[in-house]
XYZ file of C-alpha atoms in Angstrom:
487
model
C 0.000 0.000 0.000
C 1.300 3.467 -0.895
C 0.192 6.939 0.057
C -1.505 8.947 -2.650
C 0.584 11.724 -4.116
C -0.727 14.925 -2.509
C 1.311 17.323 -4.647
C -0.144 16.346 -8.010
C 3.287 15.463 -9.430
C 5.052 12.147 -9.948
C 5.705 9.975 -6.899
C 8.901 11.008 -5.093
C 11.942 8.849 -5.583
C 12.609 6.738 -2.529
C 16.245 7.822 -2.128
C 18.086 7.337 1.093
C 18.959 10.422 3.113
C 22.611 9.468 2.845
C 22.641 7.984 -0.660
C 24.268 10.721 -2.739
C 27.760 9.230 -2.941
C 26.632 5.606 -3.332
C 26.035 3.619 -6.507
C 24.146 0.357 -6.700
C 21.703 -1.297 -4.350
C 22.300 -2.294 -0.757
C 22.402 -5.996 0.084
C 18.842 -6.911 1.190
C 20.255 -8.597 4.283
C 22.116 -5.380 5.066
C 18.897 -3.406 4.555
C 17.217 -5.472 7.236
C 20.299 -5.457 9.459
C 20.533 -1.674 9.302
C 16.815 -0.927 9.641
C 15.690 0.307 13.050
C 12.148 1.449 12.257
C 10.608 -1.690 13.717
C 11.649 -0.544 17.189
C 12.372 3.200 16.977
C 8.955 4.016 15.487
C 7.682 4.278 19.051
C 9.475 7.658 19.091
C 7.328 9.050 16.264
C 5.789 11.732 18.461
C 9.110 12.883 19.875
C 10.615 12.970 16.369
C 7.798 15.204 15.161
C 7.990 17.392 18.261
C 11.717 17.881 17.769
C 11.252 18.609 14.068
C 8.586 21.223 14.778
C 10.862 22.971 17.264
C 13.746 22.746 14.816
C 11.615 24.328 12.071
C 10.919 27.261 14.365
C 14.618 27.476 15.231
C 15.876 27.560 11.649
C 13.239 30.172 10.851
C 14.580 32.324 13.682
C 18.055 31.820 12.196
C 16.855 33.046 8.787
C 17.308 29.694 7.040
C 13.652 29.332 6.015
C 10.933 31.900 5.542
C 7.915 32.356 7.767
C 5.744 30.850 5.042
C 8.018 27.813 4.728
C 8.005 27.351 8.486
C 4.226 27.375 8.619
C 3.992 24.946 5.697
C 6.386 22.578 7.446
C 4.498 22.815 10.737
C 1.188 22.071 9.037
C 2.780 19.135 7.253
C 4.209 17.760 10.472
C 0.771 18.022 12.016
C -0.653 15.944 9.162
C 2.012 13.299 9.724
C 1.182 13.321 13.420
C -2.505 12.788 12.660
C -1.648 9.740 10.564
C 0.384 8.200 13.388
C -2.379 8.947 15.888
C -5.052 7.408 13.682
C -2.925 4.399 12.758
C -2.974 5.247 9.054
C 0.714 6.039 8.587
C 2.092 3.674 5.951
C 5.720 2.573 5.979
C 7.341 2.224 2.540
C 10.575 0.719 1.276
C 13.454 2.974 2.205
C 12.007 4.030 5.577
C 14.989 2.737 7.494
C 14.237 4.616 10.710
C 11.634 6.919 12.224
C 13.482 10.047 11.094
C 13.603 8.923 7.457
C 9.957 7.849 7.523
C 8.672 11.108 8.966
C 10.782 13.289 6.678
C 9.747 11.282 3.630
C 6.063 11.622 4.468
C 6.447 15.323 5.303
C 8.013 15.953 1.911
C 5.165 14.090 0.228
C 2.770 16.486 1.943
C 4.595 19.812 1.511
C 7.092 19.346 -1.318
C 10.354 21.300 -1.433
C 9.793 23.069 1.882
C 10.104 19.708 3.604
C 13.525 19.206 2.044
C 14.819 22.287 3.906
C 13.926 20.983 7.370
C 17.104 18.945 7.748
C 19.382 21.931 7.043
C 22.223 21.882 9.572
C 20.742 18.853 11.327
C 22.122 15.324 11.359
C 20.367 12.153 12.357
C 23.122 11.977 14.988
C 21.807 14.924 16.982
C 18.237 14.198 15.907
C 18.131 10.676 17.334
C 19.822 11.789 20.549
C 17.101 14.423 20.930
C 14.310 11.945 20.226
C 15.628 9.447 22.774
C 15.969 12.126 25.460
C 12.471 13.472 24.819
C 11.004 9.971 24.868
C 12.923 8.956 27.971
C 12.108 12.160 29.840
C 8.399 11.530 29.354
C 8.562 7.888 30.395
C 10.801 8.512 33.392
C 8.380 11.166 34.609
C 5.578 8.603 34.289
C 7.698 6.012 36.093
C 8.330 8.566 38.818
C 4.598 8.897 39.341
C 4.337 5.107 39.526
C 7.089 5.012 42.150
C 5.154 7.602 44.151
C 2.016 5.456 43.973
C 3.936 2.405 45.179
C 5.369 4.368 48.099
C 1.912 5.670 49.033
C 0.456 2.147 48.976
C 3.313 0.878 51.160
C 2.717 3.716 53.620
C -0.991 2.831 53.687
C -0.444 -0.823 54.557
C 2.157 0.102 57.168
C -0.166 2.593 58.837
C -3.129 0.220 58.769
C -1.194 -2.644 60.387
C 0.939 -0.783 62.893
C -0.025 -3.107 65.793
C 1.175 -6.347 64.159
C 4.446 -7.862 65.394
C 6.639 -10.308 63.507
C 10.088 -11.846 63.565
C 12.956 -9.849 62.145
C 15.729 -11.906 60.529
C 19.421 -11.724 59.783
C 21.057 -14.540 57.804
C 17.493 -15.912 57.471
C 17.685 -16.732 61.190
C 15.237 -15.318 63.773
C 16.901 -12.235 65.258
C 14.678 -9.690 67.039
C 10.984 -8.809 67.100
C 9.879 -5.947 64.850
C 6.619 -4.463 63.691
C 5.216 -5.713 60.402
C 5.004 -2.024 59.459
C 8.706 -1.633 60.186
C 9.436 -4.424 57.722
C 7.248 -2.721 55.080
C 9.004 0.590 55.668
C 12.395 -1.086 55.313
C 11.541 -1.834 51.698
C 9.838 1.538 51.210
C 13.068 3.209 52.315
C 14.959 1.437 49.528
C 12.308 2.422 46.972
C 12.533 6.004 48.243
C 16.254 6.013 47.427
C 15.347 4.834 43.936
C 12.960 7.781 43.615
C 15.669 10.178 44.773
C 18.145 8.738 42.283
C 15.529 9.117 39.547
C 15.163 12.840 40.224
C 18.936 13.205 39.946
C 19.062 11.119 36.758
C 16.421 13.237 35.078
C 18.653 16.302 35.334
C 21.133 14.562 33.025
C 18.436 13.250 30.702
C 16.972 16.741 30.334
C 19.848 18.162 28.243
C 19.383 19.367 24.645
C 21.537 17.664 21.961
C 19.826 19.256 18.939
C 21.885 21.823 17.063
C 25.173 19.922 17.213
C 24.987 18.537 13.671
C 26.818 15.346 12.815
C 29.746 16.059 15.154
C 31.246 19.526 14.598
C 28.370 21.844 15.467
C 25.792 23.918 13.593
C 26.913 26.024 10.647
C 23.965 28.440 10.509
C 24.026 30.194 13.879
C 21.041 28.429 15.390
C 19.979 29.633 18.862
C 20.286 26.456 20.910
C 19.177 28.150 24.132
C 15.879 29.159 22.529
C 15.558 25.662 21.055
C 16.092 24.138 24.509
C 13.423 26.391 25.979
C 11.021 25.480 23.175
C 11.456 21.744 23.915
C 11.461 22.112 27.695
C 15.085 21.080 28.201
C 16.813 22.363 31.322
C 20.166 23.021 29.665
C 22.160 22.736 26.443
C 24.928 20.194 25.858
C 28.471 21.587 25.993
C 30.419 19.856 23.235
C 29.144 18.667 19.854
C 31.633 15.792 19.553
C 30.571 14.435 22.909
C 26.892 15.181 22.444
C 26.215 12.972 19.446
C 27.846 9.926 21.058
C 26.793 10.563 24.661
C 24.696 7.663 25.884
C 25.645 8.015 29.543
C 22.044 8.895 30.258
C 20.905 5.602 28.701
C 23.455 3.590 30.676
C 22.513 5.439 33.844
C 18.814 4.762 33.214
C 19.555 1.068 32.758
C 21.541 1.073 36.007
C 18.799 2.946 37.874
C 16.170 0.505 36.639
C 18.389 -2.463 37.553
C 18.950 -1.155 41.069
C 15.252 -0.531 41.594
C 14.429 -3.963 40.239
C 16.929 -5.520 42.652
C 14.969 -3.847 45.463
C 11.672 -5.142 44.089
C 13.230 -8.581 43.763
C 14.248 -8.471 47.424
C 10.799 -7.510 48.661
C 9.325 -10.206 46.425
C 11.619 -12.821 47.967
C 10.577 -11.728 51.458
C 6.908 -11.982 50.510
C 7.417 -15.392 48.926
C 8.905 -16.632 52.215
C 6.141 -15.007 54.277
C 3.572 -16.554 51.965
C 5.238 -19.948 52.452
C 4.883 -19.467 56.228
C 1.213 -18.500 55.707
C 1.993 -15.146 57.336
C 0.523 -13.113 54.479
C -2.231 -13.702 51.967
C -1.527 -12.826 48.346
C -4.568 -11.687 46.394
C -5.929 -14.042 43.745
C -5.342 -11.184 41.285
C -1.590 -11.734 41.608
C -1.447 -15.525 41.852
C -2.081 -18.451 39.523
C -2.854 -22.130 39.880
C -1.398 -25.396 38.687
C -2.475 -27.247 35.569
C -2.235 -30.508 37.542
C -2.615 -29.770 41.270
C -5.946 -28.073 42.020
C -4.952 -26.971 45.527
C -2.032 -24.799 44.356
C -1.986 -20.998 44.613
C 1.343 -19.868 43.264
C 2.764 -16.357 43.915
C 3.601 -15.903 40.233
C 3.565 -12.110 40.311
C 6.254 -12.133 42.998
C 8.308 -14.752 41.198
C 8.181 -12.748 37.975
C 9.127 -9.578 39.843
C 12.109 -11.467 41.209
C 12.969 -12.899 37.796
C 12.827 -9.536 35.976
C 15.899 -8.386 37.897
C 18.124 -10.694 35.859
C 16.621 -9.378 32.623
C 17.309 -5.736 33.486
C 20.774 -6.446 34.843
C 21.546 -8.165 31.530
C 20.464 -5.106 29.548
C 22.629 -2.837 31.682
C 25.715 -5.027 31.512
C 25.333 -5.658 27.783
C 25.016 -1.990 26.885
C 28.032 -1.012 28.971
C 30.017 -3.590 26.981
C 28.786 -1.929 23.771
C 29.976 1.487 24.936
C 33.374 0.613 26.320
C 35.406 0.478 23.080
C 33.775 3.220 20.990
C 35.969 5.956 19.480
C 34.760 9.544 19.228
C 32.237 10.362 18.080
C 29.068 8.787 16.612
C 29.202 5.112 15.619
C 26.352 2.889 14.467
C 26.947 0.691 17.528
C 24.895 3.300 19.373
C 21.772 2.094 17.564
C 21.982 -0.786 20.032
C 20.865 1.535 22.833
C 17.173 1.494 21.976
C 16.022 -2.098 22.282
C 17.441 -2.610 25.800
C 16.246 0.857 26.801
C 12.725 0.374 25.460
C 12.394 -3.075 27.007
C 13.746 -1.796 30.308
C 11.284 1.094 30.465
C 8.381 -1.171 29.469
C 9.421 -3.524 32.262
C 9.739 -0.664 34.757
C 6.168 0.460 34.066
C 4.897 -3.096 34.506
C 6.779 -3.986 37.685
C 5.896 -0.760 39.469
C 2.188 -1.200 38.762
C 2.267 -4.880 39.711
C 4.165 -4.133 42.935
C 1.656 -1.447 43.903
C -1.189 -3.880 43.225
C 0.425 -6.615 45.322
C 0.815 -4.313 48.322
C -2.621 -2.710 47.908
C -4.271 -6.161 48.129
C -1.842 -7.828 50.554
C -3.370 -9.140 53.792
C -1.015 -9.815 56.700
C -2.112 -12.582 59.116
C -1.438 -11.268 62.629
C -1.619 -14.587 64.496
C 0.674 -16.416 62.077
C 3.139 -13.540 62.177
C 3.069 -13.596 65.967
C 3.831 -17.301 65.915
C 7.142 -16.561 64.189
C 8.318 -14.920 67.418
C 10.243 -16.991 69.994
C 11.625 -16.147 73.440
C 15.233 -16.567 72.309
C 14.759 -13.468 70.145
C 14.728 -11.488 73.405
C 18.250 -12.551 74.430
C 19.534 -9.095 73.486
C 16.821 -7.554 75.667
C 18.094 -9.746 78.532
C 21.571 -8.320 78.019
C 20.189 -4.772 77.845
C 18.295 -5.351 81.108
C 21.628 -5.757 82.844
C 23.057 -2.720 81.025
C 20.334 -0.668 82.662
C 21.552 -2.071 86.000
C 25.016 -0.691 85.309
C 26.732 -3.829 83.982
C 29.018 -3.215 80.929
C 27.518 -4.493 77.693
C 30.447 -6.759 76.864
C 29.776 -8.608 80.126
C 26.014 -8.647 79.658
C 26.406 -10.136 76.172
C 28.293 -13.109 77.609
C 25.818 -13.449 80.479
C 22.825 -13.483 78.115
C 24.643 -16.053 75.965
C 25.134 -18.206 79.055
C 21.397 -17.920 79.769
C 20.617 -19.129 76.226
C 22.986 -22.085 76.747
C 21.360 -22.883 80.100
C 17.895 -22.955 78.474
C 19.187 -25.196 75.697
C 20.753 -27.601 78.191
C 17.509 -27.699 80.172
C 15.516 -28.040 76.953
C 13.248 -25.208 77.974
C 12.403 -21.849 76.404
C 14.579 -18.935 77.498
C 11.523 -17.240 78.989
C 10.945 -20.254 81.281
C 14.156 -19.725 83.235
C 13.412 -18.628 86.792
C 14.783 -15.552 88.494
C 16.834 -17.836 90.730
C 18.393 -19.583 87.733
C 19.242 -16.238 86.140
C 20.749 -14.994 89.389
C 23.258 -17.853 89.251
C 24.642 -16.062 86.186
C 24.639 -12.559 87.688
C 23.375 -11.071 90.931
C 21.881 -7.998 89.203
C 18.907 -9.976 87.925
C 15.882 -8.970 90.024
C 12.277 -10.098 90.391
C 11.094 -7.818 87.529
C 13.352 -9.415 84.907
C 10.736 -11.824 83.505
C 8.016 -9.187 83.070
C 10.417 -6.558 81.724
C 12.361 -8.707 79.278
C 10.032 -11.401 77.961
C 7.408 -9.124 76.438
C 7.588 -8.660 72.692
C 5.567 -5.451 72.721
C 7.872 -3.870 75.308
C 10.868 -4.997 73.279
C 9.788 -3.223 70.090
C 8.655 -0.126 71.966
C 12.088 0.277 73.536
C 13.493 0.777 69.985
C 12.179 4.341 69.945
C 14.978 6.318 68.323
C 14.659 7.595 64.732
C 14.489 4.625 62.386
C 13.551 2.163 65.127
C 10.678 -0.292 65.299
C 8.605 1.366 68.009
C 5.163 2.532 67.006
C 6.148 6.185 67.232
C 9.310 5.685 65.179
C 7.574 3.697 62.453
C 4.782 6.249 62.160
C 7.384 9.010 61.943
C 8.989 7.156 59.018
C 5.611 6.791 57.323
C 4.973 10.506 57.774
C 8.372 11.530 56.416
C 7.981 9.391 53.309
C 4.461 10.710 52.706
C 5.668 14.297 53.065
C 8.546 13.710 50.653
C 6.292 12.052 48.079
C 3.527 14.658 48.298
C 5.737 17.716 48.727
C 8.700 16.960 46.464
C 8.492 13.874 44.268
C 4.993 13.887 42.812
C 4.937 17.638 41.959
C 8.319 17.267 40.249
C 7.257 14.332 38.102
C 3.946 15.986 37.233
C 5.778 19.127 36.147
C 8.189 17.143 33.973
C 5.283 15.327 32.367
C 3.743 18.690 31.601
C 6.930 19.896 29.921
C 6.875 17.014 27.466
C 3.493 17.779 25.895
C 3.584 17.774 22.101
C 3.791 21.316 20.752
C 3.124 21.296 17.021
C 1.835 24.867 16.645
């Protein structure tokens, strides 16, 4: 299928943008090998947005007339309408999104369309498209991170009374609040959100106006162009600009780090689900094709498994970058598929994670059953500290109490005051009531970041304030900056 000729003349020759010095046809295998339209066409809107801004910029520089600018802008709007309606038709020779859009623009507006690329290279054009596309999707991902943090704060606040075992080395360690455990993972996700805000400063840099590598020959105003496209600053060096993919590598690293955190929380939930300490919603579980009783935590297992996928993208792209000479090389076309897949995955995992936590039901009695008296051995040592005994001594004394209980095959909490006094005379009649109470144990951890009710609620409040006051407004503003401006 071909587009009708809108100019009334013969159909335009499907020449390549770079074909002037070449003779003969390209190997068909090479055509396919070189073609990137199948994956970079998702940047059609950003390519048109950048082209519209560039048309305004070269008009300001006196390269095209006001009439030519307006013709180009109207033509770009027609191309945009075709993409939006799904009627844009790819033809032979459309090797990437830039070629396809420029070809169709020229079919609509004729010679004026051929002036649009003046001073511009696909090198700075593609870098601009990727940054525009990534800025929009990272802002969306930022909003999804905020939603996940809000959901985690909700479940923590709603279940503040529930106690559970805290673990180190997967061994029972000390009692904590279930909410404290939730906030431990929320704190890691918060760091991911903070890193994202920092990353976006480096994404939001204008490459356009650098040409192929040496700069722009027609005095284009790059500051005005940056303002038109909503970029925060202009790149400093044209040689570096067209081959700079640090922002892609950094995005892949950020996504990998966040996915590692989501993998960790998924592993914790898989273990808690195994212990029947939490109930995973049916919406995020599946069954077995053979065993009718099974309810598998597939969402959590996939969240855990996606970490390897994203880490692979990040490692692979760094290997692509490491040996490249200045400046642009076609190797850099390999940035898009791992980037696009990573961002698609980020959107999915953040929404799935928020759904898992929004529907998660902790089981208070089962969580309480994970607690055991031996987890209060540190509290026994701290009891003596409050009596003036040095901690290094109390640690050994509490260890001796644990050994005594093991030898007697009785729980630590069943030792009598008299038995404890054989280990140290500072044990008094209140030791059993003061030490062997899980609620008192967690409430004593009342400093900032601790597991007492007040400390956990303070953490919830601080995260909510940061999300509502800083993160969400920032990401909403960045999303607003990326609106398509074709006028």
